[in-house]
Coordinates of C-alpha atoms in Angstrom, one line a residue:
X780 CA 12.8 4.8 64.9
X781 CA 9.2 3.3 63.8
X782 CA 6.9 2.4 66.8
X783 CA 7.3 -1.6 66.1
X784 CA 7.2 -4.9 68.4
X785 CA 11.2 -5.2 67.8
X786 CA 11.8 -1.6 69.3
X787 CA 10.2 -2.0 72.2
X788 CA 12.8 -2.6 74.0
X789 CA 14.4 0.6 73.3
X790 CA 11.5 2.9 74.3
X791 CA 11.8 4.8 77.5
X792 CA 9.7 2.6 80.0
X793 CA 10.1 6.3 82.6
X794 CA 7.9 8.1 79.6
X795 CA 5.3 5.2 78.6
X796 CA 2.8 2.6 79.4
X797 CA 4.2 -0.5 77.6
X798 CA 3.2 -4.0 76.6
X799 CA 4.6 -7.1 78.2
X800 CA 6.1 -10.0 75.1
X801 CA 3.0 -12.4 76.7
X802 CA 0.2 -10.2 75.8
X803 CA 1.2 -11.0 71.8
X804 CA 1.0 -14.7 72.3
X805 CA -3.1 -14.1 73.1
X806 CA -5.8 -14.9 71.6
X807 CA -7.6 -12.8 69.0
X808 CA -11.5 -12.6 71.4
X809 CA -13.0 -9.9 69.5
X810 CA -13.4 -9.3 66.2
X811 CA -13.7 -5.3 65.7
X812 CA -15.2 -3.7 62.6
X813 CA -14.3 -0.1 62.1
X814 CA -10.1 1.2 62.5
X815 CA -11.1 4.9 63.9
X816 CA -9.7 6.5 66.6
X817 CA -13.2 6.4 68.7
X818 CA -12.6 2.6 69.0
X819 CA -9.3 2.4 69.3
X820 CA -9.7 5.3 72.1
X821 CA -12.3 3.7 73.9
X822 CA -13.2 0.1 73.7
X823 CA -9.5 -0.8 72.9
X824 CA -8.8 1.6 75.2
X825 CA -10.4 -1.2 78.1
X826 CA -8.9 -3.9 76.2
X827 CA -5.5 -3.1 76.5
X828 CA -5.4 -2.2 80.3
X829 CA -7.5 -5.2 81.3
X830 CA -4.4 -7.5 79.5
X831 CA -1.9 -5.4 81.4
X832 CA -3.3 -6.6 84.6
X833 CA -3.8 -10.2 83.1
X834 CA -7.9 -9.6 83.4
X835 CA -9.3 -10.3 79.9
X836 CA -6.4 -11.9 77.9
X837 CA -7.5 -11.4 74.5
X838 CA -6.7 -9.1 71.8
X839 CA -8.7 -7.4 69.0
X840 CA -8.6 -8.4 65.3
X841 CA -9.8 -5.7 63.0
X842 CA -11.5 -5.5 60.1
X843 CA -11.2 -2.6 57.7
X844 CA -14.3 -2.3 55.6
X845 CA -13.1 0.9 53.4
X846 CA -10.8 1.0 50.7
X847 CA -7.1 1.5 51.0
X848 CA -4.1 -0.5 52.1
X849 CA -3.2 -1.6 56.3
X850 CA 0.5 -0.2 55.6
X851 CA -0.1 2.2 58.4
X852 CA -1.0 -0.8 60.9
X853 CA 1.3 -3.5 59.6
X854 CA 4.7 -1.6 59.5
X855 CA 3.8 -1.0 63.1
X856 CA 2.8 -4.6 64.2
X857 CA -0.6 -2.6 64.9
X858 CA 0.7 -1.0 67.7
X859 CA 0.0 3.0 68.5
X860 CA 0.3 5.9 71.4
X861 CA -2.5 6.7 72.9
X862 CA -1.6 10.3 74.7
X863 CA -4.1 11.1 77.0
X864 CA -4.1 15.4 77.9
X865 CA -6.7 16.8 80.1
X866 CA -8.3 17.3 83.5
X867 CA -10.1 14.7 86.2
X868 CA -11.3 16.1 89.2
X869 CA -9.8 19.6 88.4
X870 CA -6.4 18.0 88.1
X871 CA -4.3 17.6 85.1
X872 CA -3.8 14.7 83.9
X873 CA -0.4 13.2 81.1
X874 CA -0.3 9.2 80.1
X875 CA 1.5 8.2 77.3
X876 CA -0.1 4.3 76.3
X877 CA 1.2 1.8 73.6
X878 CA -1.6 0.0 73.1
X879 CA -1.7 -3.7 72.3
X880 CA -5.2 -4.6 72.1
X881 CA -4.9 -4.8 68.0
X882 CA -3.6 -7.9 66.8
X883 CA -3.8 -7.3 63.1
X884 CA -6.0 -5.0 60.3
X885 CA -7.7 -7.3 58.1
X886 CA -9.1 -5.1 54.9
X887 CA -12.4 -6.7 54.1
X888 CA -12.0 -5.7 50.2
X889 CA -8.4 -7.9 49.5
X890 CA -8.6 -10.6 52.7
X891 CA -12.3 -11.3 53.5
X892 CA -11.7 -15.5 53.6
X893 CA -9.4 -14.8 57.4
X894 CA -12.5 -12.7 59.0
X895 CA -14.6 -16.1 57.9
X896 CA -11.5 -17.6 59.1
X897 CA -11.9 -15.7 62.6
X898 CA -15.7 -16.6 62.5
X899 CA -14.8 -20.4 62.9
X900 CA -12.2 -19.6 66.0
X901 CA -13.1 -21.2 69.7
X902 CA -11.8 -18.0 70.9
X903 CA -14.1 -15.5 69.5
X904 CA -16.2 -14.1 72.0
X905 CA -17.3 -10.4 70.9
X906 CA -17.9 -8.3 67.9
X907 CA -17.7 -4.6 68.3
X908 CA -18.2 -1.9 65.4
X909 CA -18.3 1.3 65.0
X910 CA -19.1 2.0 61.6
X911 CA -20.8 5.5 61.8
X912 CA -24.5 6.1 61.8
X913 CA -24.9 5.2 58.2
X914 CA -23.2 1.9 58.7
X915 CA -26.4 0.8 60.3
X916 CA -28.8 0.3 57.3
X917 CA -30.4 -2.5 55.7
X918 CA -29.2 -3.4 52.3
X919 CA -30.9 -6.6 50.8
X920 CA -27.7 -8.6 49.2
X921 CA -26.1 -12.1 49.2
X922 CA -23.7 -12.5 52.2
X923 CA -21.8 -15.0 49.8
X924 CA -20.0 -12.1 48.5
X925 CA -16.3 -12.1 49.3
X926 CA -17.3 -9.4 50.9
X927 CA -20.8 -8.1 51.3
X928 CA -20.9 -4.5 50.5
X929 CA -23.2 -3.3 54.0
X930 CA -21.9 -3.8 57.4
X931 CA -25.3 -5.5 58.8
X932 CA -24.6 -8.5 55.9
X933 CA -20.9 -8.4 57.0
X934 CA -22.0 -9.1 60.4
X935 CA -24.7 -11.8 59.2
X936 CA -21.9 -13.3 57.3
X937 CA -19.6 -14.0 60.2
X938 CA -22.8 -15.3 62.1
X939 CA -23.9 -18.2 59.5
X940 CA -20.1 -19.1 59.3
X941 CA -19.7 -19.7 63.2
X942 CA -23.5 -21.5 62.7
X943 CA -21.6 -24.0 60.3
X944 CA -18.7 -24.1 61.9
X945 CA -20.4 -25.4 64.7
X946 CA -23.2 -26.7 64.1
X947 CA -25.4 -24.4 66.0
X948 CA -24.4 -25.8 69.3
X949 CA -25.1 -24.2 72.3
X950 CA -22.7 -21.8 74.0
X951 CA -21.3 -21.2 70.6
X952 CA -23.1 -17.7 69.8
X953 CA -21.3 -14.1 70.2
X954 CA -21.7 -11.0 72.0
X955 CA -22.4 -8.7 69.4
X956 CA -22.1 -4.8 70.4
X957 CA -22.9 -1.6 68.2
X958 CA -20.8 1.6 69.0
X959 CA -22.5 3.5 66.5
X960 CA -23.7 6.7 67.8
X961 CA -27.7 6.5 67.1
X962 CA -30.0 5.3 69.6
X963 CA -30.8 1.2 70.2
X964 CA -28.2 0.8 67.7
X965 CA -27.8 -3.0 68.5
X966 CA -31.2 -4.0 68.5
X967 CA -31.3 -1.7 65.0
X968 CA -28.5 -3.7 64.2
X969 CA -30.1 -7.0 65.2
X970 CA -33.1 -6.0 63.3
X971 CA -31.5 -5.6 59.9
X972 CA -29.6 -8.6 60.5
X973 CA -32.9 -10.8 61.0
X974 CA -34.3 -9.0 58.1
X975 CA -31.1 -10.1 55.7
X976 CA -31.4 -13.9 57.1
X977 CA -35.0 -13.8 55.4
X978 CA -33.4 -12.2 52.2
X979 CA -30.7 -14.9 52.1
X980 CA -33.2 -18.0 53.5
X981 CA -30.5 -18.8 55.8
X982 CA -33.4 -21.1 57.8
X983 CA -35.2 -21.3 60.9
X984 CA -32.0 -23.6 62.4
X985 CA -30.1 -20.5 62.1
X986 CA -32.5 -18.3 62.9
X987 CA -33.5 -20.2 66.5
X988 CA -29.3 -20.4 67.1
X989 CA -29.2 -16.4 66.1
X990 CA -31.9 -15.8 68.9
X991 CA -31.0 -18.2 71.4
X992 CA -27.2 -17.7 71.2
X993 CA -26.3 -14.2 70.1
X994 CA -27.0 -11.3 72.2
X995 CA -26.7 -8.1 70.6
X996 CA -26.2 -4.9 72.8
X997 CA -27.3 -1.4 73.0
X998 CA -24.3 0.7 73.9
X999 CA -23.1 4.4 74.5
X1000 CA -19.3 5.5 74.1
X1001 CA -18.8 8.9 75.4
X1002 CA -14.8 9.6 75.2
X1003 CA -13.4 13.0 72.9
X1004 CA -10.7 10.9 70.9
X1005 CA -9.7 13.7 68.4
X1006 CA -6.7 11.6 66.3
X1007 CA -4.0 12.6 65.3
X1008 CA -2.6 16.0 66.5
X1009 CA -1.6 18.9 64.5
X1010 CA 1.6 18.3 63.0
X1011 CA 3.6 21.0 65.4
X1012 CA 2.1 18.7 68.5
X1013 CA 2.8 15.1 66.8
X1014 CA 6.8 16.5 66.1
X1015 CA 6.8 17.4 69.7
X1016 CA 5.4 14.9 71.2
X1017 CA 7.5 11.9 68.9
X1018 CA 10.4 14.1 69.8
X1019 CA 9.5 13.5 73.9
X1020 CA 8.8 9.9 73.3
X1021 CA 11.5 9.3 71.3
X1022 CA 10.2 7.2 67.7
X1023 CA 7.7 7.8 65.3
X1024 CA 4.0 6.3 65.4
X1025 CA 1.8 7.0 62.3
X1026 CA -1.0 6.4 64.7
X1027 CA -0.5 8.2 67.4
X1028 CA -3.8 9.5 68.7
X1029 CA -4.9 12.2 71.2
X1030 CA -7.8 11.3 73.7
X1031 CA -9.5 13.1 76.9
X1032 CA -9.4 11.1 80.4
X1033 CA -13.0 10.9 80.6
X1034 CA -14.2 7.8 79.2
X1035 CA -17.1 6.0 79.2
X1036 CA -18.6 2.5 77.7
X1037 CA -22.1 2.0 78.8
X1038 CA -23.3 -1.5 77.7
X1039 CA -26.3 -2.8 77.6
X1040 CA -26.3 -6.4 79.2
X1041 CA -26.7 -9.0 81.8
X1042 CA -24.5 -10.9 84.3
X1043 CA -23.8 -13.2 80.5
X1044 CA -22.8 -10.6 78.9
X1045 CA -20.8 -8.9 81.9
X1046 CA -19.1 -12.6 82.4
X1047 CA -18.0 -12.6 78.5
X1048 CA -16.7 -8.6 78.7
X1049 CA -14.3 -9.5 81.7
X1050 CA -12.3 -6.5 80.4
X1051 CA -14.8 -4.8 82.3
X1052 CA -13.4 -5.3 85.3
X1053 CA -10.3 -3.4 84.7
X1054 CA -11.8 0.3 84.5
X1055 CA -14.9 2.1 86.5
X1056 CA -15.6 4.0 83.1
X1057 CA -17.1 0.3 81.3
X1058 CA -20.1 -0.2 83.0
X1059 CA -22.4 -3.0 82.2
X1060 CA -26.4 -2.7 82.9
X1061 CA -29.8 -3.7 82.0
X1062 CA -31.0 -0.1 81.2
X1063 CA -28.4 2.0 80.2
X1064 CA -31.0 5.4 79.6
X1065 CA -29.5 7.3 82.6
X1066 CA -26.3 7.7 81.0
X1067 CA -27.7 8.4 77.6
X1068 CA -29.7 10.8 78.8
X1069 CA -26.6 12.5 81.3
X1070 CA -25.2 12.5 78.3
X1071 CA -27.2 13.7 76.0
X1072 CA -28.6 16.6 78.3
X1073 CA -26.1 17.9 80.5
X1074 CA -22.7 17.6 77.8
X1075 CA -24.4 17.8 74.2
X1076 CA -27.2 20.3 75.6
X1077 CA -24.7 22.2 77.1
X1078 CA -22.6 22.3 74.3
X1079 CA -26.1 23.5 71.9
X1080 CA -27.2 26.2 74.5
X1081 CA -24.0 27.5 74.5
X1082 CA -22.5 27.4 71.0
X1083 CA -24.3 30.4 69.4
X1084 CA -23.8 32.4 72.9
X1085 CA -19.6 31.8 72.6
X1086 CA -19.7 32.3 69.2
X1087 CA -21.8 35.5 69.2
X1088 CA -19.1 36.9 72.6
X1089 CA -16.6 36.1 69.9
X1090 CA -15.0 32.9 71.6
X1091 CA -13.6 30.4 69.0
X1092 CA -13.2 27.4 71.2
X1093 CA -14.9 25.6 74.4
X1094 CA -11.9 26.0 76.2
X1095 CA -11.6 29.7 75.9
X1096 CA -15.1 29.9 77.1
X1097 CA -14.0 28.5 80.1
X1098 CA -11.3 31.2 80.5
X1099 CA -14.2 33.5 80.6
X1100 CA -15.8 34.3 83.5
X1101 CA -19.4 35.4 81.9
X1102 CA -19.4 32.0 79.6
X1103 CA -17.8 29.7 82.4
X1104 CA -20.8 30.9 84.9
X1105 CA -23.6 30.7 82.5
X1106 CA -22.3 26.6 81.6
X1107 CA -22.1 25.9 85.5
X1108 CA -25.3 27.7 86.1
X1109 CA -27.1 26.2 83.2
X1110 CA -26.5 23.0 84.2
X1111 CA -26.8 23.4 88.2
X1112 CA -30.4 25.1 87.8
X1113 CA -32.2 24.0 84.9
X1114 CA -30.6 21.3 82.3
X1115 CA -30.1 19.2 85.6
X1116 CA -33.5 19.4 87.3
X1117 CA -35.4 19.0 83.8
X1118 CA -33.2 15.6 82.7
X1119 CA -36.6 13.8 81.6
X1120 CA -35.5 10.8 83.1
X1121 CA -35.4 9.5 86.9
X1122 CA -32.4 10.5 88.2
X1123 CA -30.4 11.6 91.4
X1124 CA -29.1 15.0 92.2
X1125 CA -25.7 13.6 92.6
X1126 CA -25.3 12.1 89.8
X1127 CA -26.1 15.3 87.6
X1128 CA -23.9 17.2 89.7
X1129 CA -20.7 14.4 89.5
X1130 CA -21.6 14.3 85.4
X1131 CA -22.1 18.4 85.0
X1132 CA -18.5 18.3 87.3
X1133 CA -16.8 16.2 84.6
X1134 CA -18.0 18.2 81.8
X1135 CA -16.4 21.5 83.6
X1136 CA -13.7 19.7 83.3
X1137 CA -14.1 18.7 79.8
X1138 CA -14.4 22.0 78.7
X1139 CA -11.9 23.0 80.4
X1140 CA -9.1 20.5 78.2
X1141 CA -6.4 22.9 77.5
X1142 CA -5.2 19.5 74.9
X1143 CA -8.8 19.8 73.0
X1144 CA -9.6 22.3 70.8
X1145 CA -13.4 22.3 69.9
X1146 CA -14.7 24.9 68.1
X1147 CA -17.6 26.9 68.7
X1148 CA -19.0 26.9 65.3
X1149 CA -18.5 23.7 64.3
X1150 CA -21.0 22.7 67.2
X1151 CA -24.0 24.7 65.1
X1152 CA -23.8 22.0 63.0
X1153 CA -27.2 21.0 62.5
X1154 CA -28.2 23.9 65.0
X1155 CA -31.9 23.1 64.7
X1156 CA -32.0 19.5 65.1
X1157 CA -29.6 19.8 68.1
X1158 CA -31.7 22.1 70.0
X1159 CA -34.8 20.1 69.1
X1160 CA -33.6 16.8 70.3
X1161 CA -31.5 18.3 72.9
X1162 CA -32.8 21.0 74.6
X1163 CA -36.8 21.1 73.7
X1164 CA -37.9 17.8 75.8
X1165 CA -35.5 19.8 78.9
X1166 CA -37.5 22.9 78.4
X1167 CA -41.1 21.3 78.2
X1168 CA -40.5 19.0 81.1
X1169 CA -38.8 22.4 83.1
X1170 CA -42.4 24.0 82.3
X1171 CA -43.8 20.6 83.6
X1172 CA -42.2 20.6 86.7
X1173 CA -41.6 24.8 87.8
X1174 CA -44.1 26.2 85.6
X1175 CA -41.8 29.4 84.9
X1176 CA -39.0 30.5 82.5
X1177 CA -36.1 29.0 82.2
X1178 CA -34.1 32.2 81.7
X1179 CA -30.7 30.3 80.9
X1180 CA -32.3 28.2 78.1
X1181 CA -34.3 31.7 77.2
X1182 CA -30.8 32.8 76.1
X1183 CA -29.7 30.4 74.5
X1184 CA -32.7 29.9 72.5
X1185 CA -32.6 33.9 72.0
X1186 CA -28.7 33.3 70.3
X1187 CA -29.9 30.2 68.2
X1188 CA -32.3 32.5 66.9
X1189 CA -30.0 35.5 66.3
X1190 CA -27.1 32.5 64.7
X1191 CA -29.7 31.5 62.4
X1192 CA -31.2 34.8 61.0
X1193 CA -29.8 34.5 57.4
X1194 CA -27.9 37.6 55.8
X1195 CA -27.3 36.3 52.5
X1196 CA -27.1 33.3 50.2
X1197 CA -24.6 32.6 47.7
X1198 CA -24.4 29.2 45.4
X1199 CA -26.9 27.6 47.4
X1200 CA -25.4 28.6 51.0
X1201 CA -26.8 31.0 53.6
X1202 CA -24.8 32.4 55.7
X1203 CA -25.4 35.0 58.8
X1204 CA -23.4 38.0 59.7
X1205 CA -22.6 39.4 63.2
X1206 CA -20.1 42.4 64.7
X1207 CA -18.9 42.6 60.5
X1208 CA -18.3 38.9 60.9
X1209 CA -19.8 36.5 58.1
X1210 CA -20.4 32.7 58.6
X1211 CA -21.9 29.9 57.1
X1212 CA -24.7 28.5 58.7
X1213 CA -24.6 24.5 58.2
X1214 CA -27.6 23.3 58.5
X1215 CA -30.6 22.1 56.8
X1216 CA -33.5 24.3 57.9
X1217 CA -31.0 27.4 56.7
X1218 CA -33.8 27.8 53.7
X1219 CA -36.9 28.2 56.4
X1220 CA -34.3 31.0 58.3
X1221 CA -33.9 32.7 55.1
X1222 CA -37.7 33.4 54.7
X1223 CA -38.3 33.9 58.8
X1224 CA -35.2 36.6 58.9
X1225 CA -37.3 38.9 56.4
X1226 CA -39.4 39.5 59.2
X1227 CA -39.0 42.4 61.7
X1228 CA -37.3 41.1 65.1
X1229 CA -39.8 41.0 67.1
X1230 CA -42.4 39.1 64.0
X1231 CA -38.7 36.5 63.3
X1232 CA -38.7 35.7 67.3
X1233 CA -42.6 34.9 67.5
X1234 CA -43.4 33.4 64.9
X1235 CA -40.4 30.8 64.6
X1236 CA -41.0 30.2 68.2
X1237 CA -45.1 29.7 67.5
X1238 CA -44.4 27.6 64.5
X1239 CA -45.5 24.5 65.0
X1240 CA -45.1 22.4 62.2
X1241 CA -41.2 23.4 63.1
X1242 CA -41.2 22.2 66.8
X1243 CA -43.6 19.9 66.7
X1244 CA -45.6 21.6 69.5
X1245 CA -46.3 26.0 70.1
X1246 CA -43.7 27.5 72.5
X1247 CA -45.6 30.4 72.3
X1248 CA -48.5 27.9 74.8
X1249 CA -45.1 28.2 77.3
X1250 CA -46.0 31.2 79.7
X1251 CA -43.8 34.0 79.1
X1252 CA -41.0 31.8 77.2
X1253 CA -41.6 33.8 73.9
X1254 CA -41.9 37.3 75.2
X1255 CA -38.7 36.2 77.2
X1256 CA -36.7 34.9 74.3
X1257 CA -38.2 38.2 72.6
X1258 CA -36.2 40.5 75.6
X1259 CA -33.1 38.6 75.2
X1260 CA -33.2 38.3 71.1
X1261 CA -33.7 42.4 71.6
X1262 CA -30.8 43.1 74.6
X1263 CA -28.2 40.6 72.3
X1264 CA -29.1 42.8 69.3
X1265 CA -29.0 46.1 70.8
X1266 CA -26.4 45.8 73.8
X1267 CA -24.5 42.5 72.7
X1268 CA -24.1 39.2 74.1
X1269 CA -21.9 40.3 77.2
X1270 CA -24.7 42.9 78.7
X1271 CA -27.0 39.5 78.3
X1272 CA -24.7 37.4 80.0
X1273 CA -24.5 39.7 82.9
X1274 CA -28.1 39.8 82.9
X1275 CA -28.7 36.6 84.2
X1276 CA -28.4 37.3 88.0
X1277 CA -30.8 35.3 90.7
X1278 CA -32.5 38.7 91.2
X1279 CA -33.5 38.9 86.8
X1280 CA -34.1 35.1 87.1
X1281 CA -37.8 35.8 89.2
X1282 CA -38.6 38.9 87.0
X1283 CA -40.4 36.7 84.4

């Protein structure tokens, strides 16, 4: 048995979250571009269980921009499992969700006349996309094409056909937020959006309505929505649940949708009201930079450490008492206090809480190497403003980030190159290092240890700025780069007691 609105009625109400028959008389409110599991994990996510408690009361038409059929959506009147695995306050946590917040996939290639169609609708009241970073870009082109090949003209097509359709009247504009994970990426959005209604000379009429009625948001989504299991999980899982779902998806309890807005925009996303994890402000920068410090730095300060102990996956680092104490103490005592960024001890210590219990997701299995993907840029953009504002404000060593810059370094040093890869070897291990500066390592790893450590530290045409003008950071990493080489990643774990912490 297919997961369908007709077998509903069969499913085991004991085992799931289910739809009520009202919620698929509602009207289609947003229009969503992008069919990925993030959105349907996160943002459809809030949808759906602000209609269950008769909060929001619209559903979500779709549009998919890339080639291939809806089959998978239509044979299941768009409806899918969400299973959500993991931890919340140290407890475990099992919710099996249909989710009803899609009305229909519209592909944008075979049926772009109904997303005009939808443009012209009274009850349109949001667009949300998520079309990856690269959706984001201007591409100068004539939104009278059935479709427009960029997302940005998609978006500016939908916008001059609710202009006509109403006549630019007041009240008649959309909410317009960008999922995409780059930073301001709905002013970005806005931007190329303007740029293309000079392009098309859509006039200043439109362009005064675009301004006065439209509000396009900034947003952060920060939820781990993995997709569809591996195929031992999804038979066991449709075996407990009882049917098969094409579309079932896996997702973590932690969830959160930080939008950038005021008390218009809050008023239009009612669905807010039905979860603590959508949260609606005028600056949304504190969770951006929670986020992006004390989860994503975390995860770059500690990847080449796991993957150098020999730990394939975040999880299993948290079975490790070494690894687990260095991520809790790395966050407690310097990512934490060094968040460039106003913001309260409590609310690093609640955040660095739920990324312990993150990590921790026995249903998750994140590996280790594939988080030193584009090693380099990740500790730059991650972990350098932490370590220059910790010199800033304490005017010592960080030793935890000392380590886990000393691992980057020993990750990256290059052991050979083959058809225009490099790849590093450690403990007889060989590994591919993905990421674009592998080249510059190639040339630095020549070097003699202690020549590799300074002078990529010193360089700065590389960091933009001399960590060597950081007192004692490079002779630091030096002493861990040297212990890691000579005594292995284990004797530098242990290292890090409170009494080695002051001997810099």
């Amino acid at each position: 048995m297919i997961l369908s609105r007709e077998n509903l009625n069969a499913l085991s109400a004991s085992k799931l979250t289910l739809p009520t028959t009202q919620i698929f008389e509602l009207p289609e409110k947003v229009l969503q571009f992008g069919t990925g599991v993030l959105l349907r994990g996160l943002p459809d996510y809030f949808i759906d269980k602000a209609n269950r408690q008769g909060i929001f009361n619209g559903r979500v038409a779709v549009v998919k921009s890339t080639s291939g059929a809806t089959t998978e959506f239509d044979q299941q009147d768009s409806l899918y499992t969400l299973c959500v695995r993991g931890l919340e306050n140290g407890m475990p946590v099992t919710e099996n969700i249909v989710s009803s917040a899609i009305s229909r996939v519209i592909s944008a290639t075979e049926d772009w006349l109904s997303v005009l169609d939808i443009a012209q609708s009274a009850a349109l009241k949001i667009i949300v996309s998520n079309t990856t970073e690269v959706g984001i870009q201007l591409v100068n082109e004539s939104i009278a094409q059935q479709p427009p090949v960029s997302f940005p003209a998609k978006v500016l097509a939908v916008l001059y056909e609710r202009f006509k359709a109403f006549g630019g009247a007041k009240d008649s504009g959309l909410v317009i937020i960008a999922t995409e994970l780059i930073p301001d990426n709905g002013a970005k959005l806005k931007q190329i959006v303007l740029e293309l209604t000079n392009f098309n000379a859509l006039g200043n009429d439109f362009i005064n309505w675009l301004h006065a009625e439209n509000t396009f948001c900034n947003s952060l989504v920060d939820r781990i929505v993995p997709g569809k299991p591996d195929a031992a999980t999804l038979a066991n899982l449709q075996a407990e649940l009882g049917y098969t779902d094409h579309l079932l998806s896996m997702a973590e309890p932690y969830r959160l949708w930080a939008i950038e807005g005021d008390e218009k925009v809050a008023k239009t996303l009612a669905f807010a009201e039905a979860d603590a994890g959508l949260i609606i402000a005028n600056d949304i920068e504190i969770y951006r930079e929670l986020k992006v410090r004390l989860l994503n730095g975390t995860h770059t300060l500690s990847s080449g450490i796991a993957f150098l102990a020999g730990i394939d996956t975040v999880k299993h680092a948290m079975d490790n008492e070494l690894l687990s104490s260095y991520i809790e103490e790395v966050m407690a005592a310097e990512i934490g206090p060094a968040i460039p960024y106003t913001v309260s001890e409590a609310a690093t210590s609640a955040f660095a809480s739920s990324v312990k219990d993150r990590f921790a997701n026995p249903a998750i299995r994140h590996l280790w190497l594939n988080i030193t993907f584009q090693y380099s840029m990740k500790m730059k953009i991650r972990i350098l403003p932490l370590l220059l504002n910790y010199y800033q404000l304490f005017n010592r060593v960080p030793a935890y980030m000392a380590l886990g810059f000393a691992a980057y370094l020993r990750f990256m040093q290059v052991d050979k190159q083959e058809n225009g890869q490099f790849y590093g070897l450690f403990d007889n291990t060989s590994y591919l290092i993905t990421d674009d500066n592998a080249a510059y390592f190639a040339e630095q790893s020549k070097k003699e240890p202690h020549a590799y450590v300074k002078d990529v530290l010193s360089d700065t045409h590389f960091w933009g700025t001399s960590l060597s003008d950081l007192p004692g950071f490079v002779e630091a990493v030096g002493l861990k780069y040297e212990l890691i080489a000579q005594e292995g990643i284990d004797v530098a774990l242990a290292e890090l007691t409170p009494l080695k912490l002051n001997s810099f």
